[in-house]
PDB file of C-alpha atoms in Angstrom:
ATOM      1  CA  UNK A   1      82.676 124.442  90.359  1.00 75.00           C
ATOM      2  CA  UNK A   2      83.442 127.179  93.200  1.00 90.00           C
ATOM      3  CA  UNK A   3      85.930 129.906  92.593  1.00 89.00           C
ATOM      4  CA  UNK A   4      87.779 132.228  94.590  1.00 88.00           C
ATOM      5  CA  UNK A   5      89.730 135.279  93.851  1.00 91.00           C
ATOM      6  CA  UNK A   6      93.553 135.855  94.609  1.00 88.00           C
ATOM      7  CA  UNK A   7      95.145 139.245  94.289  1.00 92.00           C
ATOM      8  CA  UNK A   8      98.829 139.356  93.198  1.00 89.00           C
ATOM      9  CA  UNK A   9     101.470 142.103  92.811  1.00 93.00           C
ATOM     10  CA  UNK A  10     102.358 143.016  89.408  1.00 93.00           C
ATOM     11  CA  UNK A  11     105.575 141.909  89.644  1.00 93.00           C
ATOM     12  CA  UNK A  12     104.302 138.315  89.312  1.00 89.00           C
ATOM     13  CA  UNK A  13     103.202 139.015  85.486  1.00 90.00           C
ATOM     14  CA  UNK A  14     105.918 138.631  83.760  1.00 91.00           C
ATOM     15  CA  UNK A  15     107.162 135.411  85.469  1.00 90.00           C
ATOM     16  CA  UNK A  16     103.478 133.742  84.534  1.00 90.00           C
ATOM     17  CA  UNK A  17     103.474 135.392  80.969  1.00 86.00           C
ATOM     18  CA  UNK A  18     106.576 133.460  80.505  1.00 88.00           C
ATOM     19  CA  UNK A  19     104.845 130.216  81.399  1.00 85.00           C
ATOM     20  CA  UNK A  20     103.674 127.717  78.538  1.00 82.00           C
ATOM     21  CA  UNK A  21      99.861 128.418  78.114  1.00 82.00           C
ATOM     22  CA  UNK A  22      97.446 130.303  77.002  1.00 84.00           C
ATOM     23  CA  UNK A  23      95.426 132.162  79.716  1.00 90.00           C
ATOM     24  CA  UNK A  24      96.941 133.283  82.765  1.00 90.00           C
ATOM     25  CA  UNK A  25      93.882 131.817  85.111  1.00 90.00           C
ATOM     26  CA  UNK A  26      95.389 128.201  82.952  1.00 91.00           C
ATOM     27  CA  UNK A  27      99.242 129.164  83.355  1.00 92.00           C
ATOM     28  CA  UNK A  28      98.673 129.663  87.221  1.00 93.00           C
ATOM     29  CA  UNK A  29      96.972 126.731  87.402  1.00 93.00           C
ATOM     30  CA  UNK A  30      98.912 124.589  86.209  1.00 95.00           C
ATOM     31  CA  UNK A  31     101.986 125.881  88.348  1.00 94.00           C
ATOM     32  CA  UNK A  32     100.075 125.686  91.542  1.00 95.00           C
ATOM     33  CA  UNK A  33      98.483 121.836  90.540  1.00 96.00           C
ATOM     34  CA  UNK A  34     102.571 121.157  89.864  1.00 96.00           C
ATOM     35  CA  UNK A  35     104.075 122.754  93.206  1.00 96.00           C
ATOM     36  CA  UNK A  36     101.200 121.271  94.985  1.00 96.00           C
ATOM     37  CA  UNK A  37     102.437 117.685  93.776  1.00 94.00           C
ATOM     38  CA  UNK A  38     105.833 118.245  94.254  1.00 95.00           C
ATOM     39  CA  UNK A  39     105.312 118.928  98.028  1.00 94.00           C
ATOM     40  CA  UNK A  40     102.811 115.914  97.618  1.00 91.00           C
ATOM     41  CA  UNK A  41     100.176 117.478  99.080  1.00 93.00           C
ATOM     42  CA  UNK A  42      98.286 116.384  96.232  1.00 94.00           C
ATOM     43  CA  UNK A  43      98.331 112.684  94.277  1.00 91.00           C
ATOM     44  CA  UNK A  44      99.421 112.715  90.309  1.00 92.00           C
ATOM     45  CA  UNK A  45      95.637 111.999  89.334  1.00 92.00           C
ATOM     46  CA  UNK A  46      94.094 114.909  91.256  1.00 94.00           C
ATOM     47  CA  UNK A  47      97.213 117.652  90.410  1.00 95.00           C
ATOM     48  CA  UNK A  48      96.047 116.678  86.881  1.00 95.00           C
ATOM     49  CA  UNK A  49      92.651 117.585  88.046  1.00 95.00           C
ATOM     50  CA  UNK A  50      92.918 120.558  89.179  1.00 96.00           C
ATOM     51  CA  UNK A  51      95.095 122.085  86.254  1.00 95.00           C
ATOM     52  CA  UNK A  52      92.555 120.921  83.654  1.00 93.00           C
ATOM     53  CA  UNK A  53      95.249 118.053  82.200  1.00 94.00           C
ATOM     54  CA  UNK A  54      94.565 114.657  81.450  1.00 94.00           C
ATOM     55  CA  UNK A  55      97.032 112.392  83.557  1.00 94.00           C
ATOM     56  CA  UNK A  56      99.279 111.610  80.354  1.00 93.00           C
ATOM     57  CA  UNK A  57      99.297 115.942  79.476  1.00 94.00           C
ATOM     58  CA  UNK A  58     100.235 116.177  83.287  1.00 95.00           C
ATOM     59  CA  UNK A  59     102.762 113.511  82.973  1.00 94.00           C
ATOM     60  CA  UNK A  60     103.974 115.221  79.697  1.00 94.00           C
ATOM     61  CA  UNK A  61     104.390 118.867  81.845  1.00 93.00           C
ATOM     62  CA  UNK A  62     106.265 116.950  84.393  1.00 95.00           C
ATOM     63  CA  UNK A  63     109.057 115.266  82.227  1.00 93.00           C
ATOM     64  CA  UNK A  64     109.140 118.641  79.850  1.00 93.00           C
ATOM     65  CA  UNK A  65     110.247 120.414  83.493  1.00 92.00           C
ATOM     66  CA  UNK A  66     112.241 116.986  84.254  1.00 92.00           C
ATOM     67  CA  UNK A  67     110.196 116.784  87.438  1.00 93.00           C
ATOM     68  CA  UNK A  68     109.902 113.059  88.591  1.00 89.00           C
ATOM     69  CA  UNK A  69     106.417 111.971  88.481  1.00 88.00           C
ATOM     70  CA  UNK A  70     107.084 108.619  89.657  1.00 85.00           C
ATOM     71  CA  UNK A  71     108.093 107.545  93.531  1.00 77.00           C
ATOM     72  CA  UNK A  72     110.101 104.602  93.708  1.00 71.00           C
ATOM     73  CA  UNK A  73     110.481 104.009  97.758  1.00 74.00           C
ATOM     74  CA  UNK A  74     112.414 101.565  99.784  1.00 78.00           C
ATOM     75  CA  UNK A  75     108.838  99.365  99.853  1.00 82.00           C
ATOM     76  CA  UNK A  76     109.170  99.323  96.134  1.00 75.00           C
ATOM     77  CA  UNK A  77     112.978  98.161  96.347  1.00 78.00           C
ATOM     78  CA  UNK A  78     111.821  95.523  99.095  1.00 83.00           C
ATOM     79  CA  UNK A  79     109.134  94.307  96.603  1.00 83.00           C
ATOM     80  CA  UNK A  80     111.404  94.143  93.850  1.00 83.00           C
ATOM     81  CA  UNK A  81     113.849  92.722  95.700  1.00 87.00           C
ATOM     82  CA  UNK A  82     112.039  89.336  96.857  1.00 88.00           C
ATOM     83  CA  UNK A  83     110.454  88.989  93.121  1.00 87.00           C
ATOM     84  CA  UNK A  84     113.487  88.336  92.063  1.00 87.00           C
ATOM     85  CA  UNK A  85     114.462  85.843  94.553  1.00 87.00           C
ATOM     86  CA  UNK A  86     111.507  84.334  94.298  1.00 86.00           C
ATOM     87  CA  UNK A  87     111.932  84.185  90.509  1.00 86.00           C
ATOM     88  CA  UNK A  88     115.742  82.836  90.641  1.00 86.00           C
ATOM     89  CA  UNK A  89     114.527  80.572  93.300  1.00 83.00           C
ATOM     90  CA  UNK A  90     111.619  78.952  91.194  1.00 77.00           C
ATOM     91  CA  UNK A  91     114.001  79.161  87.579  1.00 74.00           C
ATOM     92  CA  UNK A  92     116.725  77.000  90.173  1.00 73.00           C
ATOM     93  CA  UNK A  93     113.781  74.176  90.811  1.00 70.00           C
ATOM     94  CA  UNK A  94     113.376  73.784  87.271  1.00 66.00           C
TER      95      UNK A  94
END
């Protein structure tokens, strides 16, 4: 795996030794692999990815910070929506 360096002020220290975690290179990220799904620039398996988590430890960070880590849209609603005519429809035939 490629690395690259990023140079912070100091002031930043205290706010990431505050952070759940061990090392700082693992607190950081962590809170970048989180922001970065938040502004979904990144899906839920690959912000796992990148801060070292399994998908169910990821999920587990997310509720802890009660960050949603599931989208329900309006094409989930729409879905929903004609299974359960479908499914009133067929339990009325029977």
């Amino acid at each position: 795996m490629d690395f690259f360096q990023v140079n912070l002020p100091t002031d930043f220290l205290p706010l990431i030794n505050s952070l759940d975690g061990i090392s700082i290179d693992g607190k950081v990220k962590v809170s970048l692999a989180i922001g970065l799904f938040v502004e979904k620039q990144v899906t839920l398996a690959k912000a796992a990815e990148l801060s070292g988590k399994t998908v169910g430890e990821f999920i587990d960070l997310l509720r802890l910070k009660k960050i949603s880590w599931m989208e329900y849209t309006e094409e989930h609603l729409d879905d929903d929506e004609r299974a359960i005519r479908e499914l009133l429809r067929d339990s009325s035939n029977e």
